Amino acid sequence: MTVVPPRGTTLLGAEGARELIAFLTGPDGAADVAVLERAREPEGPVQRIVFRRPGPGPQPIPAPGPEPAPEPRLLDRHVLRLVPAPVPARPSGPAPDLFPPGTALLTNTSDQVPGAEPLPLGDTSGDTLEETVERVRPRHIRVLVDLRAEDAVPSEALLGLHDAMFRTAKACVSLPSRPESFVVVVLGGVSATRVPHACAGLFTGFAKSLALEWADTSVLAVVHEAGDLATAAPDAARETVTEQFLPVVYHAGGTRLLWQASVEPGAPGEPAGPRTRTGAYTVVAAGGARGIGAELLRALARRDRPRLHVIGSTRLDAEEADARLARKDFIRARTTGPERMTVREANMAYDRLGAAREIRANLDALRALCGADRVTYHACDLRDRDAVRAVVDRITEADGTVDLLLNIAGTNRAGSVDQKRLKDFRTVRDLKVRSYAHLKAAFGARQPRRWCNFGSFVGFTGQTGETDYGAANDYFNTAALHHSAHGAREFTLGWTLWRDVGLGATPLMRTFLAKSARFTAMPTAEGVDHFLHELDQAEQPPVTVFFGAAERAAIEAAAPGYLDFCRTADGVRAPAPAPGPVAPRLPSFYVDDIVDRAPGRLTVVRTFGRERDGYLHEHVVNGYPTLPGTFVPELAAEAALHLVPGRVPAVIEDVRLESFLRVYRPDRAETKRVRARLVHEGPRESVVDVEVSGDVLAPDGRLLVKDRRHFTARVRLRDEPVAAPRWEHWDDQGAEPLADPYHVPNPAVLLSGVFVSTAATRTHPSGRRARYAPDQPGIERWFPGLVVPSVLLDGLARVCVLDRLELPGHGGDWTPLAVPRTIRRIDLYGGHTDASLAAAGTRVELYSLPSRLDLESTDGNRAVAVTAGGDVVLQIKDMTGVVLGHVNQTTGAYRERDRAAAYARTTTETTETPDEP
Amino acid sequence: MNAHLPQAEPEFAGRVALVTGGAGSVGRIIVERLAERGATVLLNCFHSYDAAKEQARELTGRGLDVRVIRASVARPAQVERMFAEIGETYGRLDVLVNNAAAGSFVPFDEITEDLLDRTYATNVKGPLWCARYARPLLARAAGKGGAVVNVSSLGSVTTPANYLPVGVSKAALESLTRYLAAELAGDRIRVNAASCGLIDNPVGQMFPAFDDVRSNTVAATPLARLGRPEDLAEVVLFLGSERSGWVTGQTVLADGGLTLLRSAMSPTPEPAPAPEPRAAEAHVPGAGDADATDATDDPVAIVGMGLAVPGASSPEEFWRLLLEGGELFVEAPADRWDIARFHDEDRGAPDKTYQRRSGFITSFRPHERLREEGLADAGLDHTTLWLRHSLHQALEGVRREAGDRFSFCVGYTPDGSQHLEEAFVLRDALDTLAEDGDDAVEGPLGRALRRRFHRGDDPSGGYLPHRVGQDAMRGVLPSGTRLHMVDTACSSSLYAMDLGVRDLLSGRSDIAVCGGSFALAPSGSVLFAKLNGLSAGGAVRALDAGADGALFSDGAGLVVLKRLSRARADGDQVLGLLSAIGLSADGRGKAIYAPAPAGQELAVERALERGGFGADEVDWIVAHATGTPAGDEAEFTGLHARYAGTGTRPTYVTSNKSLVGHSGWAAGVVSVIHALLALRHGTIPAQYRFERLPDALAGLSDGLRVPEEPVPWPARADRPRRVAVSGFGFGGTNAHLILSEDHRATARSGAPLALPSPVDEDLVVVGWSSRLPGDPDAGAVAAWAAGEGPGPEPSFGAVYPVPPFQELRMPPPTARTTDRTQLMLVHCMQRLDERVREFCLRHRKTAGVVVGHTGATRNALLYKTRAYLDEIADAVDGAEEPAVTAKFLQRLGERATGMIAAPTEDSFPGEMPNVIAARLSNYFDLRGLSLTVDAGEASFLEALSVAGLYLGFKEIDVALVAGVNGTALPGWNDSGGRPAAEGAFLFAVTRRSLAEEAGLPVLAVMESAATGSAATERSVPA
């Protein structure tokens, strides 16, 4: 028997007291936090108590008497928008040259600018970038960025350009004198509808911070809609001699735009305190195991008790045994022996241990709130694409679509351009930018329902020493605007420093803050309030920034008059196609006016015209632009949402398509009434019946039939989109390609443009299938604001007809051409829209079954649209239709259906056959 | 499985049953239960085909026989096809359940012809077609003939809002049932209908304004909840089985008594129902976070109970016992110990008790779940077994959901475990034997010892207090459950309830299970006998003139607590509401074991005050009264002062100790269950073994009455019935708790739960001190703590250096008999920084003591071996050559009696772990609460956590939190092979504002405490 030497003694019931005394009597500068841990028994639950140092300075003695009033808010909530600029005092004289003599040009375009010295990007045979700067000694720096080919997440090449921009600035520092100007021109950086390109912020954020560092240099970023320099250059040149507030200006649709930060308290949140969440509510926090994030997670956990996944870089499984050593003992142990570390390494290792314990304590607190099994920690380096993907896969596999993603991770290494190393610049930028990109990519087709980035006030104004941090955070601003405009619910919160946690709470920063008076140190409780308040907004503005009196003073000093501009009334703001009002925005594509509203019902009027509803030209039935029956759910859902704001459509039932809705004449609009009636309002569900009708007029405008019914449907709304069920993709064995008959020229139904939304249509032993191939520009043009993925629904419905039939007397190879008549049920999952699917590039597969399907019978059938990841996006159950004719797969010939047969098979009294052409 | 038991054939074995609409909420339960009871079940459905297939897959995966048949019952052709298929496959059908139904809930004005037609087609015509096509198959049924069960609804004879189309169709269905019964009787086919009121399922929830409907329905239902799918399913199964073989043409209704119209026809006008929180809201934590009115609106309800006491293994048996009485004080049963070796008529005989009888659990009937788990006779510690039994019982019918967070709060002492006692005795004896070498340990003497003391031969240490709690709940409550093992002696289980309440109110937990457990062991009786506290006559006569002392008993009990809103939303049975808890400590008194009326009265006063009750609002008091004349007199006098002379009716006072004895650490919860049972049954049971009050109390009989006959205690219109429960702990820890009936008719139905809300303020450490062997000063301790100085000796040695009287003002004999843990802490307090100690004393009324300590004290252990010497001698008698045995016994005896002197009246309080805390309160006259917690090596951290809870609630302003160990006996309680070391550490913790007001230095801020699971963390993928 081996004798195991005892490892010290145990104080049994008094265990842990020794460490507490060590903490209480520890020298100044020792750890700020002590985590006492003991298990009741080996492998049993751990009891854990955290102690921290009491904090600096004497605390004021609170006045006796009644409860103190709640602390007044130190920070105000501001919403950032691009708004038309006031007309600037136009400088006299002609526009200056954007590229004056002595200019060095850094660009990712092929534009040549005579006289400007090109700065080399990447590896070249000649001088390096730094050597070129050294040699040329430029008096002006121009950075020309073309974003047209860039995705929402920056390419390696673009990040390379970003690096080069920093290197150029840094190289300039060692010149005898700094450049007179440093101007960044971003081409294709904003859309005509005033939506910035996601990557614009990388460059504007850099410029804002550089401008503060280089007070004597004219630093400016001009973001232009135009993709060509020729168009943008005159505007940019004029901007170089225009007085600016912040050194960033946008040009879109011929309008000069500036950021405006307007104070908007936001809608009152839900009452404080815990609330109900029906069903699962999954939150993923990327970062946030410590610091600000931990505080906010705790608050969120206390209120919502979500299923919580926390992703952090610290591994928690290592070196448990060392966890209770004092720093001194630990360092002594680690700096001796064969595998010894340096003291610095040992110090860092000890800090990591401390971090791990802090995280464990935070997680335990979260578990105590959410339930032990409902909080999972994932150790993962967010900068590692594959690791992020693996974690996200695990999360979505276990818990389905994530309800809220908190993108928290970030680091900061302040330093002016001359001090900052490229490595640090990249580290700070990449932890935010690459983590973001990796998360976006990892979620793929299952993007979180809401996406919240933790940004910074620095992203809004820039800050000395923060060219990297400012760039990354301004990227969050533009990225959120970009994705919001494309249907995602993404928003960025710009924080200032927190007084007690995170970056602001280090001793150094505390001292700095106290001295500089440039920042408001926000108490934790206030930050928590701001955060929860923001989550409660029915519709988050894409960019919100919080700041108070100290920041206002700093802004006023740096940009006199800017705050006045921010305070200008709404009138200044042109009625913009830009991001809509902050009040809960209801879908309104098919809602012109609400003409009648009473408790539980309303009537919407919508006028269809060939101009505004130009897409109907791409959906022609019997020669007339015709509203697809698959758009009826959208009409119904929009009306229902006006009746029940705050909920989302989940199910559309009993869709009956009784007569076509058409625009017969170019000169005569068709006005339709959509009547919605609330038939049930419950805690889980609201049920709304919708009827669409319109008067039938003779060509001369005479009223033929009053209020003829087009469609009816029932909409079921819930609090949250229904989580997607799973679908196993079919093995493609036995599939045979089959042309989509709707795209073959024929007099019955001809679809084009945005309605060509399927590809790879084919039959399959189990049914039919196709791939969804959305026309993204078409969708963005016509349907940016729909709530039901109607184009997808249309494509899916069409898959059902794919068949190869024999027509008696006419041989085989015929495919029926049908229009839907009734749909028993449509299930919407996950809150997708055409716009969000197209924007995310989500790959969607379409299936129809069973294999033998007669749309004119009442046999059950089913069609599903499924993401590549296996989540069902929507499902059609039990659709019936009317076959208008058949298209020959080989010859393309069209045979009209024998009308008598068609009538014979459609005998439901509520269903009419298609209108006569 | 017990092979020798006849294997009962499942009820539906060999039968073929068709359930239409079998994928619905009720249908799926019918399908599942039919299949579980042996039937081949054909699951018919139409719309829910996919769900049905999934369901069938799941059931067949469990080895059940379930198949799906798709058909619409509203279409005769499909019905015909379905039965043709059944005929081809099975040739017959035994049970047809017409469960498929259609219809929607719409207001009168919105009823359409189409809706009526569709509803009628499915609900009336469907069963008719099914019956017709099934008839030839049912006629061939096995056994006593076929059965048709039509599933109806209460809406057929009543008129729920928005229900007309379905209700009318169901009325037709019930009529159809009668016609079919007559038509099909010729083929021996029975036809009946099963009906039910509103069911809490997705269909029921589709009722417009369901939440309102639910609360109105529950309020009008005598059994006070909504129906569940299971309720209806069981009626269906009964009507489908041969048990209802003589029933046909009938509609059997399961509605919890709703149609008795009791609520509508009762005299008390029903006020508008209180706003009913939605189900899910009540599940949200932190409901008590900040809002002071919260507790008022949403008191704590008791929704479950379970117990084991002498003569009763369940609350129902306990009630019978309370009504009928029983002689339960007996000599120790043979399977526990032989009293002869612990008894002596001579009260002066050392290490003996003068009383042979106690209250034993002798005919324990374990809960069926315990049997199923195989734990009923697996040799668990008695206290673990009875606790787990009570836990299973208490959780019956209590709705729990995944993600619920639990607290498990148990009043407990290491001195209440025969297993622990035998473990030490065995270890000590073997240790003595080991002096002769390993051979001796393994030899005949060792074997004989291990055989006799087998309970203690558990290398896993299941008898350790923190293990008792863990083992009792393991697998029943989730692993993240907050476990509190709390010791305030005989008020422990009431303190456990108080802790559970605080966990609920502070949002830490959703459900709290609270109570206590205690098992008799010989040495406790010996020590108590030295206090002359035991009844000489062998029967407890609490409150009676003939009282001559207490008798201890085995016992365990638990109650389940939830916020009332949650309980109602869950449809739990609300047994009563916890309206107020008053706690107090005696502070300085005569002797630590002397009852102090002032302290008890303070607890009563606090409870009444916090509940906002007048004394006349309490009908009855279940007193602590243990049957010791002095104790009963002090208590009765105190109750008289608070309760008597205030109303026209007397306040009743009883004590169940006369019947079931004093179950110590479980006594409080046993009294709570006693009170809840009386609320339920409307009767206050008579005081058992009672003739008249003692003369000293005879003058106090005005206003207080000890009932000699059962007292009817019906519900009253003006206010809820109320009952108070007292529990007083040795060491002066008092609790008085007030329970109310859940009374819907009065606005103050629940009455507020008398606890302030937790405050949101930093808790800070303002001072510390320690006491270690060798008496190092603070600097030396700090250096040792930092790992820089030498460590102290592990032990103070065999004899603790008792300070001179100038330092320790305690009679020297008492000091010598007092465990070192208590003395160490007094020392710590004296050594605390002067300003800090002054601060504590200035706040003495609200200064509490919370001690972390694990296992039995050193003194307790040493007394155990002394008490067992004769037992050991008996165990080894004849095992070995007499000379060897005699030598062993002599050595053992010398060692045992040499380690500690024979017990005296000071010995019991001197060794009790809870008195470690109480001693500090007593010595320094601190009046806040005092308690000891046991969480193994996490005890000190648990003490910090519990102290934080009380500080947060402002129950106390200053907490003296200690971690202490005085048990460094070799081989005892070594954790992980590390020998135990002695020492005591004391920390003063208070709220930041108080510290700053007093100008005290803030040494550290204590942040929220958490319990985590190391195991889950490790399993997290990296």
mmCIF file of N, CA and C in Angstrom, chain A residues 273-327:
data_model
loop_
_atom_site.group_PDB
_atom_site.id
_atom_site.type_symbol
_atom_site.label_atom_id
_atom_site.label_comp_id
_atom_site.label_asym_id
_atom_site.label_seq_id
_atom_site.Cartn_x
_atom_site.Cartn_y
_atom_site.Cartn_z
ATOM 1 N N GLY A 273 -38.463 45.083 -13.406
ATOM 2 C CA GLY A 273 -38.723 43.834 -12.707
ATOM 3 C C GLY A 273 -38.822 42.701 -13.690
ATOM 4 N N PRO A 274 -38.881 41.519 -13.168
ATOM 5 C CA PRO A 274 -38.867 40.342 -14.020
ATOM 6 C C PRO A 274 -40.105 40.295 -14.882
ATOM 7 N N ARG A 275 -39.995 39.672 -15.982
ATOM 8 C CA ARG A 275 -41.129 39.589 -16.868
ATOM 9 C C ARG A 275 -41.262 38.196 -17.436
ATOM 10 N N THR A 276 -42.362 38.069 -18.126
ATOM 11 C CA THR A 276 -42.683 36.780 -18.700
ATOM 12 C C THR A 276 -41.985 36.600 -20.022
ATOM 13 N N ARG A 277 -41.468 35.475 -20.234
ATOM 14 C CA ARG A 277 -41.019 35.114 -21.570
ATOM 15 C C ARG A 277 -41.700 33.812 -21.882
ATOM 16 N N THR A 278 -42.476 33.808 -22.901
ATOM 17 C CA THR A 278 -43.064 32.530 -23.220
ATOM 18 C C THR A 278 -42.048 31.763 -24.038
ATOM 19 N N GLY A 279 -41.913 30.547 -23.736
ATOM 20 C CA GLY A 279 -41.021 29.695 -24.505
ATOM 21 C C GLY A 279 -39.566 30.029 -24.214
ATOM 22 N N ALA A 280 -38.711 29.447 -24.993
ATOM 23 C CA ALA A 280 -37.295 29.608 -24.774
ATOM 24 C C ALA A 280 -36.868 31.001 -25.204
ATOM 25 N N TYR A 281 -35.881 31.520 -24.552
ATOM 26 C CA TYR A 281 -35.335 32.804 -24.917
ATOM 27 C C TYR A 281 -33.829 32.652 -24.794
ATOM 28 N N THR A 282 -33.201 32.541 -25.917
ATOM 29 C CA THR A 282 -31.786 32.207 -25.904
ATOM 30 C C THR A 282 -30.948 33.441 -26.186
ATOM 31 N N VAL A 283 -30.007 33.673 -25.318
ATOM 32 C CA VAL A 283 -29.115 34.808 -25.480
ATOM 33 C C VAL A 283 -27.692 34.289 -25.579
ATOM 34 N N VAL A 284 -26.965 34.803 -26.555
ATOM 35 C CA VAL A 284 -25.549 34.466 -26.669
ATOM 36 C C VAL A 284 -24.761 35.730 -26.422
ATOM 37 N N ALA A 285 -23.822 35.650 -25.506
ATOM 38 C CA ALA A 285 -22.954 36.791 -25.247
ATOM 39 C C ALA A 285 -21.559 36.430 -25.737
ATOM 40 N N ALA A 286 -21.125 37.138 -26.767
ATOM 41 C CA ALA A 286 -19.766 36.928 -27.242
ATOM 42 C C ALA A 286 -18.901 37.904 -26.478
ATOM 43 N N GLY A 287 -18.153 37.397 -25.527
ATOM 44 C CA GLY A 287 -17.488 38.256 -24.565
ATOM 45 C C GLY A 287 -18.464 38.521 -23.434
ATOM 46 N N GLY A 288 -18.006 39.229 -22.425
ATOM 47 C CA GLY A 288 -18.936 39.607 -21.373
ATOM 48 C C GLY A 288 -18.923 38.700 -20.166
ATOM 49 N N ALA A 289 -17.922 37.809 -20.088
ATOM 50 C CA ALA A 289 -17.843 36.973 -18.891
ATOM 51 C C ALA A 289 -17.347 37.784 -17.702
ATOM 52 N N ARG A 290 -16.734 38.916 -18.006
ATOM 53 C CA ARG A 290 -16.276 39.814 -16.936
ATOM 54 C C ARG A 290 -16.644 41.227 -17.331
ATOM 55 N N GLY A 291 -16.380 42.139 -16.416
ATOM 56 C CA GLY A 291 -16.501 43.548 -16.761
ATOM 57 C C GLY A 291 -17.934 43.990 -17.023
ATOM 58 N N ILE A 292 -18.048 44.964 -17.934
ATOM 59 C CA ILE A 292 -19.354 45.535 -18.233
ATOM 60 C C ILE A 292 -20.340 44.454 -18.639
ATOM 61 N N GLY A 293 -19.861 43.609 -19.538
ATOM 62 C CA GLY A 293 -20.738 42.562 -20.047
ATOM 63 C C GLY A 293 -21.310 41.726 -18.923
ATOM 64 N N ALA A 294 -20.480 41.385 -17.960
ATOM 65 C CA ALA A 294 -20.955 40.539 -16.866
ATOM 66 C C ALA A 294 -22.044 41.249 -16.078
ATOM 67 N N GLU A 295 -21.848 42.535 -15.847
ATOM 68 C CA GLU A 295 -22.874 43.288 -15.121
ATOM 69 C C GLU A 295 -24.202 43.243 -15.882
ATOM 70 N N LEU A 296 -24.086 43.467 -17.188
ATOM 71 C CA LEU A 296 -25.312 43.532 -17.972
ATOM 72 C C LEU A 296 -25.957 42.160 -18.086
ATOM 73 N N LEU A 297 -25.138 41.144 -18.215
ATOM 74 C CA LEU A 297 -25.705 39.792 -18.291
ATOM 75 C C LEU A 297 -26.444 39.463 -17.003
ATOM 76 N N ARG A 298 -25.853 39.900 -15.900
ATOM 77 C CA ARG A 298 -26.492 39.594 -14.630
ATOM 78 C C ARG A 298 -27.868 40.270 -14.580
ATOM 79 N N ALA A 299 -27.886 41.524 -15.026
ATOM 80 C CA ALA A 299 -29.163 42.246 -15.013
ATOM 81 C C ALA A 299 -30.170 41.565 -15.934
ATOM 82 N N LEU A 300 -29.676 41.160 -17.077
ATOM 83 C CA LEU A 300 -30.562 40.504 -18.039
ATOM 84 C C LEU A 300 -31.066 39.180 -17.466
ATOM 85 N N ALA A 301 -30.146 38.474 -16.823
ATOM 86 C CA ALA A 301 -30.512 37.186 -16.238
ATOM 87 C C ALA A 301 -31.542 37.373 -15.143
ATOM 88 N N ARG A 302 -31.337 38.411 -14.360
ATOM 89 C CA ARG A 302 -32.253 38.649 -13.249
ATOM 90 C C ARG A 302 -33.651 38.913 -13.791
ATOM 91 N N ARG A 303 -33.696 39.594 -14.920
ATOM 92 C CA ARG A 303 -35.000 39.994 -15.427
ATOM 93 C C ARG A 303 -35.640 38.929 -16.299
ATOM 94 N N ASP A 304 -34.869 38.373 -17.200
ATOM 95 C CA ASP A 304 -35.471 37.526 -18.232
ATOM 96 C C ASP A 304 -35.190 36.036 -18.052
ATOM 97 N N ARG A 305 -34.236 35.708 -17.234
ATOM 98 C CA ARG A 305 -33.840 34.297 -17.079
ATOM 99 C C ARG A 305 -33.689 33.597 -18.414
ATOM 100 N N PRO A 306 -32.875 34.107 -19.283
ATOM 101 C CA PRO A 306 -32.745 33.455 -20.592
ATOM 102 C C PRO A 306 -31.927 32.176 -20.496
ATOM 103 N N ARG A 307 -32.002 31.421 -21.550
ATOM 104 C CA ARG A 307 -31.001 30.381 -21.781
ATOM 105 C C ARG A 307 -29.775 31.130 -22.267
ATOM 106 N N LEU A 308 -28.683 31.005 -21.547
ATOM 107 C CA LEU A 308 -27.559 31.892 -21.779
ATOM 108 C C LEU A 308 -26.317 31.124 -22.197
ATOM 109 N N HIS A 309 -25.714 31.576 -23.276
ATOM 110 C CA HIS A 309 -24.405 31.065 -23.680
ATOM 111 C C HIS A 309 -23.418 32.212 -23.588
ATOM 112 N N VAL A 310 -22.353 31.991 -22.868
ATOM 113 C CA VAL A 310 -21.330 33.015 -22.754
ATOM 114 C C VAL A 310 -20.076 32.497 -23.441
ATOM 115 N N ILE A 311 -19.570 33.285 -24.380
ATOM 116 C CA ILE A 311 -18.348 32.889 -25.073
ATOM 117 C C ILE A 311 -17.226 33.769 -24.554
ATOM 118 N N GLY A 312 -16.167 33.136 -24.089
ATOM 119 C CA GLY A 312 -15.046 33.915 -23.578
ATOM 120 C C GLY A 312 -13.739 33.254 -23.946
ATOM 121 N N SER A 313 -12.684 34.022 -23.891
ATOM 122 C CA SER A 313 -11.407 33.471 -24.329
ATOM 123 C C SER A 313 -10.716 32.711 -23.205
ATOM 124 N N THR A 314 -11.125 32.929 -21.976
ATOM 125 C CA THR A 314 -10.439 32.307 -20.851
ATOM 126 C C THR A 314 -10.900 30.867 -20.657
ATOM 127 N N ARG A 315 -9.943 29.980 -20.589
ATOM 128 C CA ARG A 315 -10.298 28.587 -20.316
ATOM 129 C C ARG A 315 -10.459 28.418 -18.817
ATOM 130 N N LEU A 316 -11.457 27.680 -18.442
ATOM 131 C CA LEU A 316 -11.735 27.565 -17.006
ATOM 132 C C LEU A 316 -11.266 26.253 -16.410
ATOM 133 N N ASP A 317 -10.787 25.380 -17.256
ATOM 134 C CA ASP A 317 -10.542 24.036 -16.728
ATOM 135 C C ASP A 317 -9.130 23.871 -16.203
ATOM 136 N N ALA A 318 -8.271 24.831 -16.469
ATOM 137 C CA ALA A 318 -6.869 24.589 -16.177
ATOM 138 C C ALA A 318 -6.493 25.036 -14.767
ATOM 139 N N GLU A 319 -5.568 24.361 -14.222
ATOM 140 C CA GLU A 319 -4.814 24.830 -13.057
ATOM 141 C C GLU A 319 -5.674 25.110 -11.843
ATOM 142 N N GLU A 320 -6.705 24.276 -11.695
ATOM 143 C CA GLU A 320 -7.563 24.402 -10.516
ATOM 144 C C GLU A 320 -6.738 24.396 -9.232
ATOM 145 N N ALA A 321 -5.748 23.522 -9.251
ATOM 146 C CA ALA A 321 -5.011 23.293 -8.008
ATOM 147 C C ALA A 321 -4.317 24.542 -7.520
ATOM 148 N N ASP A 322 -3.939 25.410 -8.480
ATOM 149 C CA ASP A 322 -3.202 26.603 -8.085
ATOM 150 C C ASP A 322 -4.116 27.721 -7.617
ATOM 151 N N ALA A 323 -5.405 27.463 -7.775
ATOM 152 C CA ALA A 323 -6.334 28.575 -7.657
ATOM 153 C C ALA A 323 -6.283 29.254 -6.302
ATOM 154 N N ARG A 324 -5.834 28.542 -5.304
ATOM 155 C CA ARG A 324 -5.928 29.153 -3.989
ATOM 156 C C ARG A 324 -4.591 29.672 -3.476
ATOM 157 N N LEU A 325 -3.585 29.584 -4.305
ATOM 158 C CA LEU A 325 -2.292 30.094 -3.851
ATOM 159 C C LEU A 325 -2.299 31.611 -3.870
ATOM 160 N N ALA A 326 -1.560 32.179 -2.956
ATOM 161 C CA ALA A 326 -1.355 33.624 -3.002
ATOM 162 C C ALA A 326 -0.440 33.920 -4.183
ATOM 163 N N ARG A 327 -0.523 35.159 -4.691
ATOM 164 C CA ARG A 327 0.275 35.502 -5.875
ATOM 165 C C ARG A 327 1.754 35.178 -5.648
#
